[in-house]
CSV table of C-alpha atoms and ligand atoms in Angstrom, one decimal:
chain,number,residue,atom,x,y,z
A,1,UNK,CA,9.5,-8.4,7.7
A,2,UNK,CA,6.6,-6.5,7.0
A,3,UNK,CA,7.1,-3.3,4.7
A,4,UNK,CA,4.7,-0.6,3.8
A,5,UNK,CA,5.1,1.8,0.5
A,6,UNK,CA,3.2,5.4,0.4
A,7,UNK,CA,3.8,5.1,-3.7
A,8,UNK,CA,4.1,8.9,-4.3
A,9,UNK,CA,5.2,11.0,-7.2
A,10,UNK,CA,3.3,9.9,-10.3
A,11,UNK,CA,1.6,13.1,-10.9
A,12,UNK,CA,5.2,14.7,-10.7
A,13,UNK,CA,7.3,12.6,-12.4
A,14,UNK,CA,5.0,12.6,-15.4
A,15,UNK,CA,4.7,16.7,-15.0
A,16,UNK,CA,8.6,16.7,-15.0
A,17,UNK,CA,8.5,15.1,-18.5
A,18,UNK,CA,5.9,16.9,-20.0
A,19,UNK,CA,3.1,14.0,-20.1
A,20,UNK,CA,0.0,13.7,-19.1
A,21,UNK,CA,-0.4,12.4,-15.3
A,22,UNK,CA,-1.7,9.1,-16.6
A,23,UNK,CA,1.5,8.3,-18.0
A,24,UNK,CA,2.9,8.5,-14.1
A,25,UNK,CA,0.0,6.6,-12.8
A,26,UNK,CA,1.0,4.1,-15.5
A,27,UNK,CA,4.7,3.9,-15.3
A,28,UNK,CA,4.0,3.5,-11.7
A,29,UNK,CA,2.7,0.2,-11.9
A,30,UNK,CA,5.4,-0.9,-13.6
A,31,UNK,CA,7.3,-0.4,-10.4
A,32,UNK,CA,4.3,-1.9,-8.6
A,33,UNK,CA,5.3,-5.1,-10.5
A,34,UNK,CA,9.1,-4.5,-9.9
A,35,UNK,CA,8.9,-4.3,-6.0
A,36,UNK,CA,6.2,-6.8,-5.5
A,37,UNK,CA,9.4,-9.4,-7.5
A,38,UNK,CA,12.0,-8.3,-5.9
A,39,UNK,CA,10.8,-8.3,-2.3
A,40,UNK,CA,10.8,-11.9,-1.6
A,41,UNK,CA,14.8,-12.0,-2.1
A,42,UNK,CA,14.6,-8.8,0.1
A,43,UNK,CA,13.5,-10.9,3.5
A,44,UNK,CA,10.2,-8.9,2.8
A,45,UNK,CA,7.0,-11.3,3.6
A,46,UNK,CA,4.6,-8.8,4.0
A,47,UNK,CA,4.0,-6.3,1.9
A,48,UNK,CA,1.5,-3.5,1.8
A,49,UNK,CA,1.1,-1.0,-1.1
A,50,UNK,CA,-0.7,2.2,-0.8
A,51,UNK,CA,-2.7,2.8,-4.2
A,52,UNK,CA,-6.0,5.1,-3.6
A,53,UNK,CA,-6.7,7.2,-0.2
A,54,UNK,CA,-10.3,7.7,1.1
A,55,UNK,CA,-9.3,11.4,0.1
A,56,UNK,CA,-8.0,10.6,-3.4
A,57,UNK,CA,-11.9,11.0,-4.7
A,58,UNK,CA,-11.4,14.7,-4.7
A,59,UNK,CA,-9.1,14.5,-7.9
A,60,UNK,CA,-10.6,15.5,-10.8
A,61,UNK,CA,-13.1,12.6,-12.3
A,62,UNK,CA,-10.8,11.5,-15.6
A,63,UNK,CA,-8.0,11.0,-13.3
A,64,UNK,CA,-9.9,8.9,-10.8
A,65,UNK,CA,-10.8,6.9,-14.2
A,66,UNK,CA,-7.6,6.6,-15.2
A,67,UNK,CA,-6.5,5.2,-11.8
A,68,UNK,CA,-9.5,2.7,-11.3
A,69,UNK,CA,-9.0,1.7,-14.9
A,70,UNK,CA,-5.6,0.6,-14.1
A,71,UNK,CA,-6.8,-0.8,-10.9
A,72,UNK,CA,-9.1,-2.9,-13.1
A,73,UNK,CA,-6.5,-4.0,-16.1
A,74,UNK,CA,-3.7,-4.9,-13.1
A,75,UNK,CA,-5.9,-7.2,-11.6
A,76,UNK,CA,-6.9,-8.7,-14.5
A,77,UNK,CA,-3.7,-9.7,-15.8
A,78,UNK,CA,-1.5,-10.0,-13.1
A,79,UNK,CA,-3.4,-12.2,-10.7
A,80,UNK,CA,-1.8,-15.5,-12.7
A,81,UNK,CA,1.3,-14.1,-12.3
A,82,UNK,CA,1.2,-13.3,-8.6
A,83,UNK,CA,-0.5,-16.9,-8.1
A,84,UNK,CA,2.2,-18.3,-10.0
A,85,UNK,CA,4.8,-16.5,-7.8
A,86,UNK,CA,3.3,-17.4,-4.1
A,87,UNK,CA,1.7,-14.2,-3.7
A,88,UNK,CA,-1.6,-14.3,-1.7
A,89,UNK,CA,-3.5,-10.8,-2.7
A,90,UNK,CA,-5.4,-9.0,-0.5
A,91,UNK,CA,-7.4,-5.6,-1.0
A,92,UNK,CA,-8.0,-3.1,2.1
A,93,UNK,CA,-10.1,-0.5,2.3
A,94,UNK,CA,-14.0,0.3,1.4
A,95,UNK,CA,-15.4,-2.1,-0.9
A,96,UNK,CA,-18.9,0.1,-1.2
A,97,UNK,CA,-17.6,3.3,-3.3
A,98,UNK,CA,-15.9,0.9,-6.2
A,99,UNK,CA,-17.7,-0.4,-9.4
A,100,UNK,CA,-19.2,-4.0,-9.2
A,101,UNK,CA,-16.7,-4.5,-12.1
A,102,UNK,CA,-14.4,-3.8,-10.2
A,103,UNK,CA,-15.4,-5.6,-7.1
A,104,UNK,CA,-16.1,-8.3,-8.9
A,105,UNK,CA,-12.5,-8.5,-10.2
A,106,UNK,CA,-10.9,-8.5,-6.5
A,107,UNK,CA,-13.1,-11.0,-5.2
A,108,UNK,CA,-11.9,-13.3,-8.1
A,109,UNK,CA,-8.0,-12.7,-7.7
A,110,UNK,CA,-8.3,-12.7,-3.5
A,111,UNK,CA,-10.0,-16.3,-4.3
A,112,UNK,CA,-7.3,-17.4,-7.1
A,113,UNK,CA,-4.0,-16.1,-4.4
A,114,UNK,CA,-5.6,-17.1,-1.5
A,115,UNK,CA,-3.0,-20.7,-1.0
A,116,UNK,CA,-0.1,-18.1,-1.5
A,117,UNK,CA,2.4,-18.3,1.3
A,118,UNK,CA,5.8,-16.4,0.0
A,119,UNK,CA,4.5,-12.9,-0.1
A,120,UNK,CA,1.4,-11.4,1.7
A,121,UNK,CA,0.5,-8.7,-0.8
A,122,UNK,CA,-1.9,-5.6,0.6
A,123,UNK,CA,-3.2,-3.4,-1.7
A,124,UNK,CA,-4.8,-0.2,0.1
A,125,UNK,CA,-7.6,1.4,-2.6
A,126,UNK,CA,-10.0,3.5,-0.7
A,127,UNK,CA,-8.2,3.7,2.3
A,128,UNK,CA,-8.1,5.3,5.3
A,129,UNK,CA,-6.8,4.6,8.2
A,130,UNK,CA,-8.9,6.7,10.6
A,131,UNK,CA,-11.9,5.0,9.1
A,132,UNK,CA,-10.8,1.3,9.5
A,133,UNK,CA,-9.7,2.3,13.3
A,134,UNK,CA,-12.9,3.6,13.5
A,135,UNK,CA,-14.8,0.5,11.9
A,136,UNK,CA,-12.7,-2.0,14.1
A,137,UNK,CA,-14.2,-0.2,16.9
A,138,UNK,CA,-17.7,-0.4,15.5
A,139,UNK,CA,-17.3,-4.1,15.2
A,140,UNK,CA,-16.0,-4.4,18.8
A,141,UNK,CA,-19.1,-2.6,20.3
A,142,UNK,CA,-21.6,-4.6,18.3
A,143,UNK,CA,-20.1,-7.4,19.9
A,144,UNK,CA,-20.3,-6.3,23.2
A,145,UNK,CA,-16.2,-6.8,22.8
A,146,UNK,CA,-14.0,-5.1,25.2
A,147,UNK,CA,-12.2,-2.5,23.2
A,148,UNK,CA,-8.5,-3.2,23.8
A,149,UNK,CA,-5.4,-3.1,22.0
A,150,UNK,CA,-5.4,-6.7,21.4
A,151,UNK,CA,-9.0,-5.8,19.8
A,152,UNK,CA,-8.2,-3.9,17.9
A,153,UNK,CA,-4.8,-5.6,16.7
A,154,UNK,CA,-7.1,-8.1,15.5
A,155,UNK,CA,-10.2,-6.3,14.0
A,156,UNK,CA,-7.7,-4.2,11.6
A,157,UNK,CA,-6.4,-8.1,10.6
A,158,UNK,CA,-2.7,-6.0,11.2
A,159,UNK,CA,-0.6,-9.4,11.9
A,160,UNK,CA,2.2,-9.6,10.7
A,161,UNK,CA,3.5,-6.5,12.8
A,162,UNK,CA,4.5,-3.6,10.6
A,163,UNK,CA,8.3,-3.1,10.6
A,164,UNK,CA,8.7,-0.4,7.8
A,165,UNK,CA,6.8,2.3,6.1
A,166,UNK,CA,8.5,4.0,3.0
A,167,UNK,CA,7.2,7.1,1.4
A,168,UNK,CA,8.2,8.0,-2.2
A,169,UNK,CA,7.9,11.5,-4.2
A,170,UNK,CA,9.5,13.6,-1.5
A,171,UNK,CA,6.4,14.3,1.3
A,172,UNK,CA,7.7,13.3,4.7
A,173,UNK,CA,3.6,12.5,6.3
A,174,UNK,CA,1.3,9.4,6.3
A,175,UNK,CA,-1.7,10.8,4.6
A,176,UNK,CA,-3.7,8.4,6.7
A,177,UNK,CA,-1.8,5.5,6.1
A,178,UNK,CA,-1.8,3.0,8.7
A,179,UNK,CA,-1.9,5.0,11.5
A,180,UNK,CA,-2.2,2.1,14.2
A,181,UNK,CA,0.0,-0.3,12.7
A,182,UNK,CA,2.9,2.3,12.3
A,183,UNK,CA,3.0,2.5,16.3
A,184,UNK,CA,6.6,1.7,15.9
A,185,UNK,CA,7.8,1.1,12.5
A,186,UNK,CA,10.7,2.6,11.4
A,187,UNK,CA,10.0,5.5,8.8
A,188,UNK,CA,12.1,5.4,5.3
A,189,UNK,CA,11.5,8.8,3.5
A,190,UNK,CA,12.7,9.3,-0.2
A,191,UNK,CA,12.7,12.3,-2.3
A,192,UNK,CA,12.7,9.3,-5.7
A,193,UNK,CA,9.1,9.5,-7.6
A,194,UNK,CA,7.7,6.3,-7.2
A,195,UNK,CA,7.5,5.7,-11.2
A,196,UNK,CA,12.0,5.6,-10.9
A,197,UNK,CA,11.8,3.7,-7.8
A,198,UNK,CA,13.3,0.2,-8.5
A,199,UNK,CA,14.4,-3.0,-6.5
A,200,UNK,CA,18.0,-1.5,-5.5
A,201,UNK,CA,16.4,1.7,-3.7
A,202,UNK,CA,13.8,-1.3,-1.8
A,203,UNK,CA,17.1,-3.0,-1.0
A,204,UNK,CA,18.1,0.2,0.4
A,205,UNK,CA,15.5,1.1,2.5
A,206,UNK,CA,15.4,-2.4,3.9
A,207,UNK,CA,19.2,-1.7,4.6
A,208,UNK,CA,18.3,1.4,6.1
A,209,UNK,CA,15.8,-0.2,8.4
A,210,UNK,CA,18.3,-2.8,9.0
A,211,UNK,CA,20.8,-0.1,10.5
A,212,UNK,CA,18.3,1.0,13.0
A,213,UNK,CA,17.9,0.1,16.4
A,214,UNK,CA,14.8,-0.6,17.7
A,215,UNK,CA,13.8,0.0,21.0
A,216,UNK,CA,10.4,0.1,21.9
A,217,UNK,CA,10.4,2.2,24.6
A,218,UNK,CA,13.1,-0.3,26.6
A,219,UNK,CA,17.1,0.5,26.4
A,220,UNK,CA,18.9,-0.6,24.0
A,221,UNK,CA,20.5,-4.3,24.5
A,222,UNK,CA,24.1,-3.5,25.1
B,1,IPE,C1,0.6,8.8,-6.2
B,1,IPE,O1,1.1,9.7,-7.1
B,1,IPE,C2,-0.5,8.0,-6.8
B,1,IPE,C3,-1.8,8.3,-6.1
B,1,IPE,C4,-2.0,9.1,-5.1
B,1,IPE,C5,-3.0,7.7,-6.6
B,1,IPE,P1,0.4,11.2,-7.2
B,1,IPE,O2,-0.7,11.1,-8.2
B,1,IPE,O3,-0.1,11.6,-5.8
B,1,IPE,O4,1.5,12.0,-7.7
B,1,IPE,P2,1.9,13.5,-7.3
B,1,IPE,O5,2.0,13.6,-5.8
B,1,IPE,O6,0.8,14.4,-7.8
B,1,IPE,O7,3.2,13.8,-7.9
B,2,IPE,C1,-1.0,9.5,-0.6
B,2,IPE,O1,-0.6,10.3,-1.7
B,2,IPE,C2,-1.9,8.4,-1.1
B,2,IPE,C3,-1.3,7.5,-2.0
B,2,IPE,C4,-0.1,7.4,-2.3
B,2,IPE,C5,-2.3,6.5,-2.6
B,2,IPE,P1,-1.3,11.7,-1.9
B,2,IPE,O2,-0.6,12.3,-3.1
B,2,IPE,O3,-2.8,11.5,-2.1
B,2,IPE,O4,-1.0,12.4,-0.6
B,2,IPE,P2,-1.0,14.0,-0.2
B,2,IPE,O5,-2.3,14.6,-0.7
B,2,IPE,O6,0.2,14.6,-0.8
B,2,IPE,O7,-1.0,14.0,1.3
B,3,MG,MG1,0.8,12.8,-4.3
C-alpha cells in the first residue's frame, strides 16, 4: 500500500518542553528514520513523507536554516543506509529555490537508491500540490497532449495509487498535500506530534485503514 504522512507538531512538541523549535525539527527526524524502518513489515511499499511546503518559506529565515540544514545532514548520512535497506529515494517538489549544495546532495542519493525495490521513499521539500497539478498541465499543453485524467495520472509520476494520508500534530487539513492523488485515500488524523510518533501508532493507522471500506463511489460488495 501506498501511505502518505503530513509530519506535523515539531514546533509544538518542542514548545511543550521548553526548547527551542529546532530541537522538534530534529527529534522529528528521528521518527523520520523510525517510520521509514518499520514500514516495510507494515505491508507499506510506498511511502511519501511531507517535509517542507511551498508555503513553509514564510517561517522566519533561522528556522528555514535549521530545516534545510537537516535536509542537508539526512541525506548525507542516511542515503547508505536506505540503499542498504532497499529503499529507492525520491525528492518531489521545486528543485529551483534550494541551494546547489543541496541539489547537489539529492541528485547523488536519487542516483545511489535508484535499484531499490522494497520501499519507494517520497520526500516532499518545496511542495505543493496546486503547483505540480498545475506544472503537469503545463507539460501536457506543450505537448499538444490531451489533458485527461490518465494525463495527468502520469505527469504527477502518482503510480502506485495513494491508499492512506496520515496527518500528525492535531490539524485535521492537507495544507496542499497531494491534492490529486488523495482522490480517494482514506484520511488517518492524529492529535500525536510527529516527534512521539513511533512504529506502533503507523501500525495503527494502517489498522485503521484496514477497518475501512472502500467504495469508490460503487456499493459496498456484500
Ligand atoms: C512540521 O512541524 C514540520 C514542518 C512543517 C517543516 P511544524 O514546524 O509545523 O510544527 P508546529 O505545527 O509548529 O507544531
Ligand atoms: C504542513 O505543516 C507542511 C508540512 C508538514 C511539511 P504546516 O505546519 O506548514 O501546515 P499549516 O500551516 O498548519 O497548515
Ligand atoms: Mg505545523
Amino acid at each position: 500500500m501506498h501511505v502518505a504522512i503530513i509530519m506535523d507538531g515539531n514546533g509544538r512538541w518542542a514548545t511543550a518542553r521548553a526548547l527551542p523549535r529546532a530541537a522538534g525539527h530534529r527529534a522529528g527526524a528521528d521518527a523520520v528514520r523510525r517510520v521509514v524502518r518499520a514500514a516495510p513489515s507494515l505491508g507499506v511499499r510506498a511511502l511519501t513523507l511531507y517535509a517542507f511546503s511551498a508555503e513553509n518559506w514564510k517561517r522566519p529565515p533561522l528556522e528555514v536554516e535549521v530545516l534545510m540544514r537537516l535536509f542537508r545532514r539526512h541525506l548525507l548520512t542516511e542515503t547508505r543506509r536506505l540503499a542498504e535497506h532497499g529503499a529507492r529515494l525520491t525528492i518531489l517538489g521545486r528543485r529551483d529555490r534550494l541551494s546547489n549544495g543541496m541539489r547537489e546532495l539529492i541528485a547523488r542519493a536519487e542516483a545511489e537508491t535508484a535499484n531499490g525495490t522494497v520501499l519507494d521513499l517520497r520526500i516532499a521539500i518545496d511542495y505543493s500540490a496546486r503547483d505540480e497539478i498545475a506544472r503537469a498541465a503545463r507539460a501536457l499543453v506543450e505537448r499538444g497532449a490531451p489533458i485527461t485524467r490518465e494525463a495527468i495520472d502520469a505527469a504527477l509520476g502518482t503510480a502506485p495509487s495513494l491508499d492512506l494520508v496520515i496527518r500528525t500534530g492535531r490539524e485535521r487539513r492537507l495544507s496542499d498535500f497531494l491534492l490529486w492523488e488523495s482522490a480517494y485515500a482514506e484520511l488517518h488524523f492524529t492529535d500525536v506530534m510527529w516527534p512521539d510518533f513511533t512504529a506502533a501508532h503507523l501500525e495503527r493507522a494502517v489498522a485503521d485503514f484496514h477497518s475501512r471500506t472502500r467504495r469508490f463511489g460503487a456499493l459496498a460488495a456484500s
